[in-house]
Amino acid sequence: GAVVSQHPSRVICKSGTSVKIECRSLDFQATTMFWYRQFPKQSLMLMATSNEGSKATYEQGVEKDKFLINHASLTLSTLTVTSAHPEDSSFYICSAIGYGTEAFFGQGTRLTVV
Amino acid sequence: AQSVTQLDSHVSVSEGTPVLLRCNYSSSYSPSLFWYVQHPNKGLQLLLKYTSAATLVKGINGFEAEFKKSETSFHLTKPSAHMSDAAEYFCVVSDRSSNDYKLSFGAGTTVTVRA
């Protein structure tokens, strides 16, 4: 199957700093990428949908200025958590869809804000 | 609108015995259905998918699922559980009539396997 690489897998940052998470489709062009947040022992919560070259569409309740999403190319989307606070600590997962119906998921990023 | 209900939050089985994870869905149109597995602190791995072909779908690691439109179900089964099957499982639906390919996730089922 297709591969989606998410980096970093773990990151610890100080409160008030910004953190960037990358999501790359390695062997296909991703027309659409999704960013999810997962709380412990819970399901995935969709944060936003991004299409290459256009602004991301955020789900209700997700702060656009807090979670900046850029999808500059067909193989790369980034999520930047700005001015991170301890409540932003979570597991973030990206997924990508090419021209089929199957979504491929990254390995996830464990963000801890101290 | 689409949604997924996983009927069991936790399933515990003995190694070598069958596993059944139940999933019911709701979709306005023709759905695509998926089962994903997630091991701790990992991303999601696709086990199998239904996209309107055969209703009995075989996946990886001996898993299979049957799409039953009359029951709006897509239950996941495996005849003999292995210790490595201990993980979180998600049933997912996608509305194929929509162009945004949004996925709706079930709440997840935690599988534990007893030796």
Short mmCIF file of N, CA, C and O in Angstrom, two decimals, chain B residues 14-103:
data_model
loop_
_atom_site.label_atom_id
_atom_site.label_comp_id
_atom_site.label_asym_id
_atom_site.label_seq_id
_atom_site.Cartn_x
_atom_site.Cartn_y
_atom_site.Cartn_z
N SER B 14 -9.59 -15.41 24.39
CA SER B 14 -8.43 -16.26 24.63
C SER B 14 -7.72 -16.51 23.31
O SER B 14 -8.35 -16.58 22.25
N GLU B 15 -6.42 -16.65 23.39
CA GLU B 15 -5.63 -16.94 22.19
C GLU B 15 -6.16 -18.22 21.53
O GLU B 15 -6.44 -19.21 22.20
N GLY B 16 -6.32 -18.16 20.21
CA GLY B 16 -6.79 -19.32 19.48
C GLY B 16 -8.30 -19.40 19.32
O GLY B 16 -8.79 -20.25 18.59
N THR B 17 -9.02 -18.51 19.97
CA THR B 17 -10.50 -18.50 19.85
C THR B 17 -10.92 -17.40 18.88
O THR B 17 -10.15 -16.48 18.58
N PRO B 18 -12.19 -17.49 18.40
CA PRO B 18 -12.64 -16.49 17.41
C PRO B 18 -12.81 -15.09 18.01
O PRO B 18 -13.09 -14.93 19.21
N VAL B 19 -12.66 -14.11 17.15
CA VAL B 19 -12.86 -12.71 17.52
C VAL B 19 -14.01 -12.15 16.68
O VAL B 19 -14.07 -12.40 15.47
N LEU B 20 -14.91 -11.41 17.33
CA LEU B 20 -16.00 -10.74 16.63
C LEU B 20 -16.07 -9.30 17.11
O LEU B 20 -16.25 -9.05 18.30
N LEU B 21 -15.91 -8.35 16.21
CA LEU B 21 -16.05 -6.94 16.54
C LEU B 21 -17.22 -6.40 15.73
O LEU B 21 -17.23 -6.48 14.50
N ARG B 22 -18.19 -5.84 16.43
CA ARG B 22 -19.43 -5.45 15.77
C ARG B 22 -19.44 -3.97 15.39
O ARG B 22 -19.00 -3.11 16.17
N CYS B 23 -20.00 -3.72 14.20
CA CYS B 23 -20.06 -2.34 13.69
C CYS B 23 -21.35 -2.16 12.91
O CYS B 23 -21.68 -2.96 12.03
N ASN B 24 -22.09 -1.13 13.25
CA ASN B 24 -23.25 -0.72 12.47
C ASN B 24 -23.02 0.68 11.94
O ASN B 24 -22.40 1.51 12.60
N TYR B 25 -23.53 0.94 10.75
CA TYR B 25 -23.27 2.23 10.13
C TYR B 25 -24.58 2.87 9.70
O TYR B 25 -25.62 2.21 9.58
N SER B 26 -24.48 4.13 9.45
CA SER B 26 -25.59 4.89 8.89
C SER B 26 -25.00 5.78 7.79
O SER B 26 -23.99 6.45 8.01
N SER B 27 -25.63 5.72 6.61
CA SER B 27 -25.13 6.51 5.50
C SER B 27 -26.29 6.85 4.58
O SER B 27 -27.16 6.02 4.33
N SER B 28 -26.26 8.05 4.06
CA SER B 28 -27.34 8.48 3.17
C SER B 28 -27.21 7.86 1.79
O SER B 28 -28.18 7.73 1.07
N TYR B 29 -26.01 7.50 1.44
CA TYR B 29 -25.76 7.01 0.09
C TYR B 29 -25.00 5.69 0.15
O TYR B 29 -25.00 5.03 1.16
N SER B 30 -24.36 5.34 -0.92
CA SER B 30 -23.61 4.10 -0.94
C SER B 30 -22.30 4.28 -0.18
O SER B 30 -21.46 5.07 -0.59
N PRO B 31 -22.13 3.56 0.88
CA PRO B 31 -20.93 3.80 1.70
C PRO B 31 -19.73 2.98 1.26
O PRO B 31 -19.85 1.91 0.68
N SER B 32 -18.57 3.50 1.59
CA SER B 32 -17.36 2.69 1.63
C SER B 32 -17.10 2.45 3.11
O SER B 32 -17.25 3.35 3.93
N LEU B 33 -16.72 1.23 3.45
CA LEU B 33 -16.51 0.87 4.84
C LEU B 33 -15.12 0.30 5.04
O LEU B 33 -14.62 -0.43 4.17
N PHE B 34 -14.53 0.63 6.15
CA PHE B 34 -13.15 0.22 6.42
C PHE B 34 -13.04 -0.26 7.87
O PHE B 34 -13.76 0.18 8.75
N TRP B 35 -12.09 -1.15 8.10
CA TRP B 35 -11.64 -1.48 9.45
C TRP B 35 -10.15 -1.16 9.52
O TRP B 35 -9.37 -1.60 8.66
N TYR B 36 -9.79 -0.40 10.56
CA TYR B 36 -8.39 -0.06 10.80
C TYR B 36 -7.99 -0.60 12.17
O TYR B 36 -8.81 -0.67 13.10
N VAL B 37 -6.70 -0.91 12.31
CA VAL B 37 -6.15 -1.33 13.59
C VAL B 37 -5.09 -0.32 14.01
O VAL B 37 -4.36 0.21 13.18
N GLN B 38 -5.06 -0.05 15.31
CA GLN B 38 -4.07 0.88 15.86
C GLN B 38 -3.40 0.26 17.07
O GLN B 38 -4.06 -0.05 18.06
N HIS B 39 -2.09 0.10 16.99
CA HIS B 39 -1.32 -0.33 18.14
C HIS B 39 -0.89 0.90 18.92
O HIS B 39 -0.84 2.00 18.37
N PRO B 40 -0.57 0.76 20.21
CA PRO B 40 -0.27 1.91 21.06
C PRO B 40 0.75 2.87 20.45
O PRO B 40 1.80 2.45 19.97
N ASN B 41 0.40 4.15 20.47
CA ASN B 41 1.26 5.22 19.96
C ASN B 41 1.67 5.03 18.50
O ASN B 41 2.76 5.45 18.10
N LYS B 42 0.80 4.42 17.74
CA LYS B 42 1.08 4.21 16.32
C LYS B 42 -0.06 4.79 15.49
O LYS B 42 -1.14 5.08 16.01
N GLY B 43 0.19 4.91 14.19
CA GLY B 43 -0.88 5.33 13.30
C GLY B 43 -1.84 4.19 13.03
O GLY B 43 -1.80 3.15 13.68
N LEU B 44 -2.71 4.39 12.07
CA LEU B 44 -3.72 3.40 11.75
C LEU B 44 -3.30 2.56 10.55
O LEU B 44 -2.81 3.10 9.55
N GLN B 45 -3.54 1.28 10.64
CA GLN B 45 -3.23 0.37 9.54
C GLN B 45 -4.54 -0.20 9.01
O GLN B 45 -5.38 -0.68 9.79
N LEU B 46 -4.70 -0.18 7.69
CA LEU B 46 -5.92 -0.70 7.10
C LEU B 46 -5.93 -2.22 7.15
O LEU B 46 -4.99 -2.88 6.71
N LEU B 47 -7.01 -2.77 7.71
CA LEU B 47 -7.19 -4.23 7.72
C LEU B 47 -7.91 -4.70 6.46
O LEU B 47 -7.53 -5.69 5.85
N LEU B 48 -8.98 -3.99 6.13
CA LEU B 48 -9.77 -4.35 4.96
C LEU B 48 -10.73 -3.22 4.63
O LEU B 48 -10.94 -2.32 5.44
N LYS B 49 -11.32 -3.31 3.42
CA LYS B 49 -12.26 -2.27 3.00
C LYS B 49 -13.33 -2.86 2.10
O LYS B 49 -13.10 -3.84 1.39
N TYR B 50 -14.51 -2.26 2.17
CA TYR B 50 -15.63 -2.60 1.29
C TYR B 50 -15.96 -1.37 0.47
O TYR B 50 -16.18 -0.28 0.99
N THR B 51 -15.99 -1.57 -0.88
CA THR B 51 -16.31 -0.43 -1.75
C THR B 51 -17.28 -0.84 -2.85
O THR B 51 -17.18 -0.37 -3.97
N SER B 52 -18.21 -1.71 -2.55
CA SER B 52 -19.33 -2.11 -3.43
C SER B 52 -19.03 -3.33 -4.29
O SER B 52 -19.83 -3.64 -5.14
N ALA B 53 -17.95 -3.98 -4.07
CA ALA B 53 -17.70 -5.23 -4.80
C ALA B 53 -18.27 -6.38 -3.96
O ALA B 53 -19.39 -6.32 -3.54
N ALA B 54 -17.50 -7.41 -3.74
CA ALA B 54 -17.98 -8.55 -2.97
C ALA B 54 -18.35 -8.14 -1.56
O ALA B 54 -17.65 -7.35 -0.93
N THR B 55 -19.44 -8.68 -1.04
CA THR B 55 -19.89 -8.30 0.31
C THR B 55 -19.05 -8.94 1.40
O THR B 55 -19.00 -8.42 2.51
N LEU B 56 -18.41 -10.06 1.11
CA LEU B 56 -17.51 -10.67 2.08
C LEU B 56 -16.09 -10.25 1.71
O LEU B 56 -15.59 -10.57 0.63
N VAL B 57 -15.49 -9.50 2.59
CA VAL B 57 -14.19 -8.91 2.30
C VAL B 57 -13.12 -9.58 3.15
O VAL B 57 -13.27 -9.69 4.37
N LYS B 58 -12.08 -10.01 2.51
CA LYS B 58 -10.95 -10.60 3.24
C LYS B 58 -9.83 -9.57 3.36
O LYS B 58 -9.52 -8.85 2.40
N GLY B 59 -9.25 -9.51 4.56
CA GLY B 59 -8.19 -8.53 4.78
C GLY B 59 -6.89 -9.19 5.17
O GLY B 59 -6.68 -10.38 4.97
N ILE B 60 -6.05 -8.39 5.79
CA ILE B 60 -4.76 -8.91 6.20
C ILE B 60 -4.86 -9.62 7.53
O ILE B 60 -5.84 -9.46 8.27
N ASN B 61 -3.85 -10.42 7.84
CA ASN B 61 -3.74 -11.10 9.14
C ASN B 61 -4.93 -11.98 9.49
O ASN B 61 -5.22 -12.19 10.66
N GLY B 62 -5.60 -12.51 8.47
CA GLY B 62 -6.68 -13.46 8.71
C GLY B 62 -8.02 -12.83 9.05
O GLY B 62 -8.98 -13.55 9.36
N PHE B 63 -8.13 -11.52 9.01
CA PHE B 63 -9.40 -10.85 9.30
C PHE B 63 -10.30 -10.83 8.07
O PHE B 63 -9.82 -10.79 6.94
N GLU B 64 -11.59 -10.85 8.31
CA GLU B 64 -12.56 -10.65 7.25
C GLU B 64 -13.79 -9.95 7.82
O GLU B 64 -14.01 -9.93 9.03
N ALA B 65 -14.56 -9.35 6.92
CA ALA B 65 -15.77 -8.65 7.34
C ALA B 65 -16.84 -8.85 6.27
O ALA B 65 -16.53 -9.00 5.09
N GLU B 66 -18.08 -8.85 6.71
CA GLU B 66 -19.20 -9.02 5.77
C GLU B 66 -20.08 -7.79 5.79
O GLU B 66 -20.56 -7.36 6.85
N PHE B 67 -20.31 -7.23 4.62
CA PHE B 67 -21.19 -6.08 4.47
C PHE B 67 -22.62 -6.61 4.33
O PHE B 67 -22.92 -7.37 3.40
N LYS B 68 -23.50 -6.20 5.23
CA LYS B 68 -24.90 -6.61 5.18
C LYS B 68 -25.75 -5.34 5.12
O LYS B 68 -25.98 -4.68 6.15
N LYS B 69 -26.21 -5.04 3.92
CA LYS B 69 -26.97 -3.80 3.73
C LYS B 69 -28.28 -3.82 4.51
O LYS B 69 -28.68 -2.81 5.09
N SER B 70 -28.93 -4.97 4.54
CA SER B 70 -30.24 -5.06 5.22
C SER B 70 -30.10 -4.82 6.71
O SER B 70 -31.03 -4.34 7.36
N GLU B 71 -28.94 -5.12 7.26
CA GLU B 71 -28.71 -4.94 8.70
C GLU B 71 -27.85 -3.71 8.97
O GLU B 71 -27.55 -3.43 10.14
N THR B 72 -27.44 -3.02 7.94
CA THR B 72 -26.48 -1.89 8.03
C THR B 72 -25.33 -2.25 8.95
O THR B 72 -24.97 -1.49 9.86
N SER B 73 -24.75 -3.42 8.70
CA SER B 73 -23.65 -3.88 9.55
C SER B 73 -22.42 -4.20 8.74
O SER B 73 -22.49 -4.47 7.53
N PHE B 74 -21.29 -4.17 9.41
CA PHE B 74 -20.01 -4.51 8.79
C PHE B 74 -19.13 -5.08 9.90
O PHE B 74 -18.14 -4.49 10.31
N HIS B 75 -19.50 -6.24 10.40
CA HIS B 75 -18.79 -6.86 11.53
C HIS B 75 -17.47 -7.47 11.09
O HIS B 75 -17.38 -8.08 10.02
N LEU B 76 -16.49 -7.36 11.95
CA LEU B 76 -15.13 -7.88 11.69
C LEU B 76 -14.93 -9.17 12.45
O LEU B 76 -15.29 -9.26 13.64
N THR B 77 -14.38 -10.18 11.79
CA THR B 77 -14.16 -11.46 12.45
C THR B 77 -12.77 -11.99 12.12
O THR B 77 -12.14 -11.62 11.13
N LYS B 78 -12.33 -12.88 13.01
CA LYS B 78 -11.10 -13.63 12.78
C LYS B 78 -11.29 -14.97 13.47
O LYS B 78 -11.71 -15.02 14.63
N PRO B 79 -11.03 -16.07 12.80
CA PRO B 79 -11.34 -17.39 13.38
C PRO B 79 -10.48 -17.75 14.58
O PRO B 79 -10.95 -18.47 15.47
N SER B 80 -9.25 -17.24 14.63
CA SER B 80 -8.35 -17.65 15.71
C SER B 80 -7.47 -16.46 16.11
O SER B 80 -6.61 -16.02 15.34
N ALA B 81 -7.69 -15.97 17.31
CA ALA B 81 -6.95 -14.77 17.76
C ALA B 81 -5.52 -15.10 18.11
O ALA B 81 -5.20 -16.17 18.67
N HIS B 82 -4.66 -14.16 17.82
CA HIS B 82 -3.24 -14.26 18.16
C HIS B 82 -2.91 -13.14 19.13
O HIS B 82 -3.56 -12.09 19.14
N MET B 83 -1.88 -13.35 19.94
CA MET B 83 -1.49 -12.33 20.92
C MET B 83 -1.24 -10.98 20.26
O MET B 83 -1.54 -9.93 20.83
N SER B 84 -0.71 -11.00 19.05
CA SER B 84 -0.39 -9.75 18.36
C SER B 84 -1.63 -9.00 17.88
O SER B 84 -1.52 -7.87 17.40
N ASP B 85 -2.80 -9.62 18.02
CA ASP B 85 -4.04 -8.94 17.63
C ASP B 85 -4.52 -7.96 18.70
O ASP B 85 -5.48 -7.22 18.47
N ALA B 86 -3.89 -7.98 19.86
CA ALA B 86 -4.27 -7.04 20.91
C ALA B 86 -3.98 -5.62 20.45
O ALA B 86 -2.83 -5.26 20.19
N ALA B 87 -5.03 -4.82 20.34
CA ALA B 87 -4.89 -3.47 19.78
C ALA B 87 -6.23 -2.77 19.84
O ALA B 87 -7.21 -3.32 20.37
N GLU B 88 -6.28 -1.57 19.28
CA GLU B 88 -7.53 -0.82 19.15
C GLU B 88 -7.99 -0.94 17.71
O GLU B 88 -7.19 -0.82 16.78
N TYR B 89 -9.29 -1.18 17.53
CA TYR B 89 -9.84 -1.36 16.19
C TYR B 89 -10.92 -0.31 15.94
O TYR B 89 -11.78 -0.06 16.79
N PHE B 90 -10.86 0.28 14.74
CA PHE B 90 -11.83 1.31 14.38
C PHE B 90 -12.58 0.91 13.12
O PHE B 90 -11.97 0.54 12.11
N CYS B 91 -13.89 1.04 13.18
CA CYS B 91 -14.75 0.88 12.01
C CYS B 91 -14.98 2.29 11.45
O CYS B 91 -15.25 3.22 12.22
N VAL B 92 -14.86 2.42 10.15
CA VAL B 92 -14.89 3.75 9.53
C VAL B 92 -15.79 3.72 8.31
O VAL B 92 -15.76 2.75 7.53
N VAL B 93 -16.56 4.77 8.12
CA VAL B 93 -17.43 4.85 6.95
C VAL B 93 -17.11 6.12 6.17
O VAL B 93 -16.77 7.16 6.76
N SER B 94 -17.18 6.02 4.86
CA SER B 94 -16.99 7.17 4.00
C SER B 94 -18.14 7.20 3.01
O SER B 94 -18.49 6.17 2.43
N ASP B 95 -18.72 8.37 2.85
CA ASP B 95 -19.84 8.52 1.95
C ASP B 95 -19.30 8.77 0.55
O ASP B 95 -18.74 9.83 0.28
N ARG B 96 -19.44 7.80 -0.33
CA ARG B 96 -18.83 7.92 -1.65
C ARG B 96 -19.53 8.91 -2.56
O ARG B 96 -19.02 9.24 -3.61
N SER B 97 -20.68 9.39 -2.15
CA SER B 97 -21.32 10.39 -2.99
C SER B 97 -20.74 11.77 -2.73
O SER B 97 -20.94 12.69 -3.51
N SER B 98 -20.04 11.89 -1.63
CA SER B 98 -19.44 13.18 -1.28
C SER B 98 -18.09 13.32 -1.94
O SER B 98 -17.37 12.35 -2.12
N ASN B 99 -17.72 14.52 -2.31
CA ASN B 99 -16.42 14.73 -2.93
C ASN B 99 -15.32 15.05 -1.93
O ASN B 99 -14.18 15.27 -2.33
N ASP B 100 -15.66 15.15 -0.66
CA ASP B 100 -14.62 15.53 0.28
C ASP B 100 -13.99 14.35 1.00
O ASP B 100 -13.09 14.53 1.78
N TYR B 101 -14.47 13.15 0.73
CA TYR B 101 -13.87 11.93 1.26
C TYR B 101 -13.72 11.94 2.77
O TYR B 101 -12.81 11.34 3.31
N LYS B 102 -14.61 12.60 3.45
CA LYS B 102 -14.50 12.62 4.91
C LYS B 102 -14.82 11.24 5.46
O LYS B 102 -15.71 10.54 4.99
N LEU B 103 -14.07 10.89 6.48
CA LEU B 103 -14.27 9.62 7.16
C LEU B 103 -14.96 9.85 8.49
O LEU B 103 -14.65 10.80 9.20
#
